[in-house]
XYZ file of C-alpha atoms in Angstrom:
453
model
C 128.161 168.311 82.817
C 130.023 166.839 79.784
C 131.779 163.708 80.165
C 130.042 161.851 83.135
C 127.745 162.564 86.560
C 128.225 165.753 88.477
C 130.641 165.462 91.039
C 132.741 163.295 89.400
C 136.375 164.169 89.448
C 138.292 164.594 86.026
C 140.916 161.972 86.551
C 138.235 159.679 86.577
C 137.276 160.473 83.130
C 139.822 158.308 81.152
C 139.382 154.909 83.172
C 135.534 155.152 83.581
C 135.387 151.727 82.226
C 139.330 150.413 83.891
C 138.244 146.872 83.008
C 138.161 147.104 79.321
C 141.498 148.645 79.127
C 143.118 145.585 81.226
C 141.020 143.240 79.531
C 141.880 144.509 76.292
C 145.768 144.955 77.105
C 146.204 141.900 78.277
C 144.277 140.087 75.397
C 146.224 142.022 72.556
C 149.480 140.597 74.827
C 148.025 137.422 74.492
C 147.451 137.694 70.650
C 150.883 138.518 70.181
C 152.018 135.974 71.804
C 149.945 133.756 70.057
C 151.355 134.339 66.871
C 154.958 134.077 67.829
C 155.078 130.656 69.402
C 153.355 129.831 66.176
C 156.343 130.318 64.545
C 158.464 127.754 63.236
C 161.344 129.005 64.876
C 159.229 128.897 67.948
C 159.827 124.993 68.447
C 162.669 122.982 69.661
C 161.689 120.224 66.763
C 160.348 120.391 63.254
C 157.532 121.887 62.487
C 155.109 124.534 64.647
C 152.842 124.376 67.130
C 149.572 123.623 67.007
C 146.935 126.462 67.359
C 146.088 125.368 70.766
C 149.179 124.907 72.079
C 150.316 128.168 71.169
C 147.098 129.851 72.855
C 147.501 127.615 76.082
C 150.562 128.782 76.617
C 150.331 132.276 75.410
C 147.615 132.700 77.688
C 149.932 131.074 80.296
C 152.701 133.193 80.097
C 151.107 136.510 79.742
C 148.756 135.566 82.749
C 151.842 134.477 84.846
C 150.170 131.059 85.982
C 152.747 128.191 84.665
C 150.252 125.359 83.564
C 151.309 123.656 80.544
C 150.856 121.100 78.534
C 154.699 120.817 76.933
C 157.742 120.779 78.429
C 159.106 124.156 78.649
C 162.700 123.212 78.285
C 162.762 121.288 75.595
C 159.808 121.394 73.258
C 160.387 125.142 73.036
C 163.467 126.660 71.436
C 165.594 129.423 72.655
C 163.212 132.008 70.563
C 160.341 129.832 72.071
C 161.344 130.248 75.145
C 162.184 133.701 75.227
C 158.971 134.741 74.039
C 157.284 133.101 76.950
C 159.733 134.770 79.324
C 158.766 138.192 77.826
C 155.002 137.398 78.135
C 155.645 136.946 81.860
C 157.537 139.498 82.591
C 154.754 142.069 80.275
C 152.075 140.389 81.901
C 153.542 140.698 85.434
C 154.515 144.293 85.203
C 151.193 145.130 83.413
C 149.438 143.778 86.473
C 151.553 145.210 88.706
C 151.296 148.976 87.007
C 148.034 148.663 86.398
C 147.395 147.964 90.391
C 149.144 150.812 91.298
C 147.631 153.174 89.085
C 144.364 151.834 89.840
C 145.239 152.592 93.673
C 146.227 155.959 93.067
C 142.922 156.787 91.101
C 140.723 155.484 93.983
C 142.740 157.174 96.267
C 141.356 160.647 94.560
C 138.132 159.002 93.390
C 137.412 157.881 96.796
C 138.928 160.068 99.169
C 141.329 157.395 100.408
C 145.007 157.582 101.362
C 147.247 158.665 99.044
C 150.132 156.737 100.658
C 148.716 153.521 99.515
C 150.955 154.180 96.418
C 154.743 154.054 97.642
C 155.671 156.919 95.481
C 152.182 159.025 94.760
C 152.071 161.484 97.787
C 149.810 163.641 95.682
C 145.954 163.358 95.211
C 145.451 164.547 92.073
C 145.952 162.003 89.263
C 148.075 163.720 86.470
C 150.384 162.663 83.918
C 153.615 163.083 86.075
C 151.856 160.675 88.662
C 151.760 158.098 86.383
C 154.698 158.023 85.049
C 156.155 157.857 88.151
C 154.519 155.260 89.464
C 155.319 153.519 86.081
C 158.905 154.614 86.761
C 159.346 153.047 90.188
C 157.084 149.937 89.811
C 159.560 148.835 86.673
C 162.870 150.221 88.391
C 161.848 147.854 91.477
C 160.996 144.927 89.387
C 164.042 144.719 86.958
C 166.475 145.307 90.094
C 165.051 142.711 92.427
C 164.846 140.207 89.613
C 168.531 141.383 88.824
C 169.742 140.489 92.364
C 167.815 136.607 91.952
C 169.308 135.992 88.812
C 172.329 136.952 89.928
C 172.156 134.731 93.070
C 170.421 132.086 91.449
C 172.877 131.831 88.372
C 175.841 131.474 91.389
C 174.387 128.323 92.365
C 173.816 127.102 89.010
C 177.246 127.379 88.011
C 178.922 126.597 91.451
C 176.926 123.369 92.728
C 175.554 121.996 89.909
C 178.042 122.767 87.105
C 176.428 125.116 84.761
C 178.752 127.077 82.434
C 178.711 130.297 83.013
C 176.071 131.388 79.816
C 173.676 128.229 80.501
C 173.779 129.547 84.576
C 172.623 132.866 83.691
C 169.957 131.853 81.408
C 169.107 129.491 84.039
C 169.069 132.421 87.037
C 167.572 134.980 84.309
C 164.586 132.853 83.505
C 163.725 131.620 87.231
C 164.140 135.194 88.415
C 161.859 136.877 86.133
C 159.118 133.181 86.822
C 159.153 133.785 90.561
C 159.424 137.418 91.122
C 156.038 137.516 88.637
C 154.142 133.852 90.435
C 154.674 132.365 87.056
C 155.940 129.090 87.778
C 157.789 128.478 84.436
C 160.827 125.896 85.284
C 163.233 124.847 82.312
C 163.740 121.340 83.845
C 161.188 118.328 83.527
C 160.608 118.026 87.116
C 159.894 122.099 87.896
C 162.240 122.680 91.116
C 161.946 118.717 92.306
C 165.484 118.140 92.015
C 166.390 121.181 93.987
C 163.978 120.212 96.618
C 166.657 119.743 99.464
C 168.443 122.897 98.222
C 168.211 125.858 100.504
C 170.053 128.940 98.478
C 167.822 127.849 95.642
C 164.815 126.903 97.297
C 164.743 130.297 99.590
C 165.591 132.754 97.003
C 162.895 131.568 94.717
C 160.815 131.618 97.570
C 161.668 135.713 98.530
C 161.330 137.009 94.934
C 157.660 134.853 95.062
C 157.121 136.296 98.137
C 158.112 140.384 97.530
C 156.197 140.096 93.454
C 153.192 138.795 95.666
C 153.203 141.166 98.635
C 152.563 144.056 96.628
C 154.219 146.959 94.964
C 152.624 149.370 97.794
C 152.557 147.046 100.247
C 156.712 147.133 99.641
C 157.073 150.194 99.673
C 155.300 151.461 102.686
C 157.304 148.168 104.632
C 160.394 149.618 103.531
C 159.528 153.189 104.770
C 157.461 152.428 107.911
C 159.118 148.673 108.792
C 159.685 149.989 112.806
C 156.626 151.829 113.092
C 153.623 148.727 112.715
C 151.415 150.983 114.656
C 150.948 153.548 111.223
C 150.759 150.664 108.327
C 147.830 151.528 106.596
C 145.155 148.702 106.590
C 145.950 146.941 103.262
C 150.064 146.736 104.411
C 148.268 145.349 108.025
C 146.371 142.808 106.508
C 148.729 141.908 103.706
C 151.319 141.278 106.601
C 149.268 139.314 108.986
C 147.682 137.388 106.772
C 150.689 136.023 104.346
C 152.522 135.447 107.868
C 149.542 133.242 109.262
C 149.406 131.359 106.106
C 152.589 130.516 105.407
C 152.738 128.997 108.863
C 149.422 127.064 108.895
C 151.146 125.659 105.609
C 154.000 124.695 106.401
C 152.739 122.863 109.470
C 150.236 121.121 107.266
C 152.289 119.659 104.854
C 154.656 118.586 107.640
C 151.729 117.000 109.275
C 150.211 115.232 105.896
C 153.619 114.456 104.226
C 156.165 113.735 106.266
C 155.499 109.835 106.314
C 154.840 110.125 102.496
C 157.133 108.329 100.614
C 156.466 109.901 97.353
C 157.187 113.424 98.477
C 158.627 114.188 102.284
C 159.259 111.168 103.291
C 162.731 109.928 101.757
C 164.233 113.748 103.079
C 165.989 114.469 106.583
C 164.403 116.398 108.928
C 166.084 119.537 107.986
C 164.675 119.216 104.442
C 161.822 118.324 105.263
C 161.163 121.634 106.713
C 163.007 123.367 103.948
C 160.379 121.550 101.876
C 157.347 122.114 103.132
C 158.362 125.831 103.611
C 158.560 126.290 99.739
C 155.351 123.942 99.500
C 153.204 126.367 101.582
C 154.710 129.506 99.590
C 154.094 128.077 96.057
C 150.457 127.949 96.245
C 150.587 131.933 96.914
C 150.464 132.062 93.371
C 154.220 130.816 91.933
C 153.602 127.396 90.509
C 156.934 125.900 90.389
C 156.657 122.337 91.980
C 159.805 120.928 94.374
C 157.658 117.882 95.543
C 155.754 114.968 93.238
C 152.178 116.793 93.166
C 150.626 113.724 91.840
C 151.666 111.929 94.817
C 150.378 114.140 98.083
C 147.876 112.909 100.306
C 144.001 113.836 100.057
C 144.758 116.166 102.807
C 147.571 118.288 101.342
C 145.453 118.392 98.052
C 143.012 120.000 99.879
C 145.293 122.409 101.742
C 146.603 123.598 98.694
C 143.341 123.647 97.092
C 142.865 126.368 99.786
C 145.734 127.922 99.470
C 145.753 128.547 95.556
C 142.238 130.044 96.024
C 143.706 132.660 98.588
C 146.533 134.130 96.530
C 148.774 136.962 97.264
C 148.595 140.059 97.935
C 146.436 143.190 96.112
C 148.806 145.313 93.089
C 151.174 142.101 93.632
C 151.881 139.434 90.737
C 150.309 136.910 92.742
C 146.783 135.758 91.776
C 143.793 134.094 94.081
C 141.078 136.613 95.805
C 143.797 138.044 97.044
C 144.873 137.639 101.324
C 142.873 141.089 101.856
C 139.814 139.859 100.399
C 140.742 136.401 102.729
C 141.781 138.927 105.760
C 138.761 141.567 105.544
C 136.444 138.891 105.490
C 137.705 136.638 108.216
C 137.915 140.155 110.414
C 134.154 140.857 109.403
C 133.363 137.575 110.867
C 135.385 138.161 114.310
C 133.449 141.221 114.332
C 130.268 139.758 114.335
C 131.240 136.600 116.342
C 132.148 139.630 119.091
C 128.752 141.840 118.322
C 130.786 144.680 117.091
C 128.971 146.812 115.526
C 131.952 147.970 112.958
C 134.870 146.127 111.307
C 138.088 147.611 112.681
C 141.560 146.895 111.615
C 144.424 148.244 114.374
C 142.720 151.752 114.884
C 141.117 152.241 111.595
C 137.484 151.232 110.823
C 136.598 149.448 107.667
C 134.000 150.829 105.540
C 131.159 148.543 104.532
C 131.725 149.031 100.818
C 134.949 147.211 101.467
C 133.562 144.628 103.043
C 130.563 144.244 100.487
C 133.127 144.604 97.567
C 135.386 141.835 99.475
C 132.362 139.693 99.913
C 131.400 139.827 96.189
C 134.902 138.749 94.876
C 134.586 135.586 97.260
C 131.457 134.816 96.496
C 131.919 135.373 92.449
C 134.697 133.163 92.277
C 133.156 130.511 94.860
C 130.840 130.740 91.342
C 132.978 130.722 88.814
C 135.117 127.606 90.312
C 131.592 126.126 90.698
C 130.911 126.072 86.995
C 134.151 125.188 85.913
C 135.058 122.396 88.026
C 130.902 121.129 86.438
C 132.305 121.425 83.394
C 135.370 119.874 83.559
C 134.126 116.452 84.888
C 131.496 116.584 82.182
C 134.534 116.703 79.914
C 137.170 114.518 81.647
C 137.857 110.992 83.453
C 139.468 112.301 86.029
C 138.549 111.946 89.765
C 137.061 115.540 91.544
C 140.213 115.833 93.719
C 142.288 116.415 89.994
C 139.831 118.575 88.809
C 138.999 120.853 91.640
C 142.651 121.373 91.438
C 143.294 121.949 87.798
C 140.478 124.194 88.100
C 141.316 126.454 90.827
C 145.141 126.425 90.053
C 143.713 128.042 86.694
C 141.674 130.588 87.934
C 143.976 131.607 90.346
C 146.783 131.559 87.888
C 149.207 129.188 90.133
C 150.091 126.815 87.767
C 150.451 123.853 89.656
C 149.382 120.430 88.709
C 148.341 116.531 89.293
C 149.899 116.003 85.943
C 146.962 115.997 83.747
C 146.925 118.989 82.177
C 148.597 117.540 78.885
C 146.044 114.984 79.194
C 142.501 116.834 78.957
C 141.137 116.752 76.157
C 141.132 120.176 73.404
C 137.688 121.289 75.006
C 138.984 121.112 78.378
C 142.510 122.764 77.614
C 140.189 125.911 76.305
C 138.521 126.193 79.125
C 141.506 126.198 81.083
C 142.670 129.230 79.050
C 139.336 131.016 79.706
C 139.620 130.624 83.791
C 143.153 131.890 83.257
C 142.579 134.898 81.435
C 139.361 135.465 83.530
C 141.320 134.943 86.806
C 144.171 137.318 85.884
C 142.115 140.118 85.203
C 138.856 139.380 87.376
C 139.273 140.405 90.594
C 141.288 143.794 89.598
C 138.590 144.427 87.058
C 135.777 143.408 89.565
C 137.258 145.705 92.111
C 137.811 148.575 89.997
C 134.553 148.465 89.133
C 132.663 147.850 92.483
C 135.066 151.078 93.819
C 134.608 153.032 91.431
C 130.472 152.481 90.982
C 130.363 153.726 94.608
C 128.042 156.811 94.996
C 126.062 158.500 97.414
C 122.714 158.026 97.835
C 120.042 160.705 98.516
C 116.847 158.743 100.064
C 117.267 155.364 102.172
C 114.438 152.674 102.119
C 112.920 151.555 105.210
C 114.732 148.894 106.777
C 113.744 145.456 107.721
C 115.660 142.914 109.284
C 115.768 139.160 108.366
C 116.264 135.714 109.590
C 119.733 134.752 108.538
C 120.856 130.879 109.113
């Protein structure tokens, strides 16, 4: 058979290797971007950036995390600026497309549900599947970041006296920074000021929420929203699990911050909640900051650390192992806390290739963060708490900060840029791969058993 192993489907053919094409796509997007905020015209001030700084945030933009080492308001100019805002919103829909397609061709490669994709009924993968998937996944992500802005730029101008041009640009570029998890923020202080501001606060917080549920996940809510009982097991988990954690956070920065002085403490109790709702959601992977990072507790570091490394949801913009790694996982362990002998999610069963595949995303990042956090104290001063955090907000392309980013030294900032660019496209190339490797096999080896613990 020409082209690949015998019983191999044809749609298969073109994304035999999926991981090179997004890591290819999303390094020439880099690239670009590279050489356009190395423009003079690029800068706010005289001169151009520096190689670095370009690449750092480059890499930032088009990976939708939000770390930086300038401030994004003013050392940038307007062209500066819009470049970044274009390297978001590339890389978020190239994430987001790429997801979905990616779902569709498993669906066929592996027999799976075509449903999983909102608007790809069909199992075969052809050329009027994609495009419209492609269609619908940039139709939904240009209208809901239309209705932010629009709400968004409404508050600008009405409570804090924005003229009408500087309110748009204001709701335009916070729109298209949440809806992707980028975290970008034109002020100094990210969303601190805004901290005790619900119609800013909360509609930041539902365009972070909807880019990191999911284009599928969406979809299938919106079709199936009064019928739980038929959500397919990646909507299920993707539910559940963003619900639980949102919660858990919430509660937990109420119970770590709330006597803080330097973050919850000065607020009333109605903000407080207000805050430490947007807190816990942040983390999922937005970046923006509406509390004084630099000042939380060891505690709340910790939670967030946790959080960060979570993420959002699968074929979303958010970043992390994702909540259905997080979810299959901690339903693998009820199952064998119970003696079940399979993994069952509502009335579906699990199959273990999922829950191998799941396993081996957790466990390769558990790795990667490993090395990189080695790495980085070899290179810095700072204390493990800062760079634990640096670290994982990196890799899982948050974007939130202690406030030392600007601080680590060139060596450091690099390697920052690789755990961004490896944490954008790791887990979907890692996935792709493990899925589509999958293959029957024709003799099985005698089996053994173990001690284990």
């Amino acid at each position: 058979m020409i082209g690949g192993r015998a019983g191999h489907p044809h749609p298969a053919r073109g994304f035999r290797h999926p991981g090179r094409v997004i890591a290819v796509a999303f390094a020439a997007a880099v690239a670009v971007g590279i050489g356009l905020l190395s423009l003079p015209i690029a800068t706010a001030g005289p001169g151009r950036a520096d190689f670095l700084t370009a690449l750092f945030h480059a890499t930032s933009a088009v990976c939708v995390t939000g770390l930086v080492t300038v401030d994004t308001g003013t050392y940038w100019s307007g062209f500066g600026q819009a470049v970044i805002l274009l390297g978001i919103q590339a890389g978020g829909l190239g994430i987001m497309t790429l997801a979905s397609l990616l779902a569709l061709l498993l669906s066929r490669r592996l027999g799976l549900r075509a449903r999983l994709i909102a608007q790809a009924e069909t199992k075969a993968l052809s050329a009027a599947d994609v495009r419209r998937v492609v269609r619908t996944v940039v139709v939904f992500s240009l209208a809901t970041e239309a209705v932010v802005a629009a709400v968004l730029a409404v508050r600008f101008a009405t409570g804090y006296g924005q003229s009408l041009p500087s309110a748009a640009y204001y709701g335009v570029f916070h729109a298209i920074s949440a809806f992707n998890n980028a975290g970008f923020g034109l002020e100094a202080d990210n969303l601190v000021q805004y901290v005790a501001d619900p119609w800013i606060s909360l509609t930041i917080c539902a365009a972070i929420i909807v880019g990191g549920l999911g284009f599928p996940v969406v979809f299938e809510l919106a079709r199936e929203w009064r019928t739980p009982k038929t959500w397919s097991v990646l909507t299920r988990i993707t539910v559940v699990v963003t619900g639980a954690l949102l919660v858990v956070g919430t509660v937990g920065f109420l119970v770590a911050e709330s006597g803080n002085p330097g973050t919850l403490g000065p607020l009333s109790t109605g903000a407080k909640v207000l805050a430490a709702f947007t807190a816990a959601v942040m983390p999922r992977t937005a970046g923006f900051n509406n509390l004084d990072i630099a000042a939380y507790q060891p505690e709340t570091l910790l939670l967030t650390d946790a959080l960060m490394f979570i993420g959002g949801g699968s074929a979303g913009t958010a970043g992390g192992i994702k909540v259905t790694t997080f979810g299959l996982l901690a339903y693998v362990l009820w199952a064998e806390m119970r003696g079940d002998p399979d993994v069952e999610v509502g009335r579906r069963k699990v199959p273990g290739t999922n829950q191998r595949q799941a396993l081996a995303i957790a466990l390769l990042a558990i790795g990667v963060i490993a090395v990189a956090t080695f790495l980085m104290e070899a290179l810095t001063d700072f204390t493990f708490d800062q760079v634990l955090f640096e670290v994982i907000s990196a890799f899982s392309t948050v974007g939130l900060s202690t406030g030392i980013t600007a601080d680590i030294p060139p060596a450091g900032q690099v390697l920052l840029v690789l755990l961004m660019y490896v944490g954008r496209i790791g887990p979907l190339t890692l996935a792709s791969g493990l899925a589509l490797r999958e293959r029957a096999r024709r003799h099985q080896l005698p089996e053994e058993r173990t001690i284990v613990g």
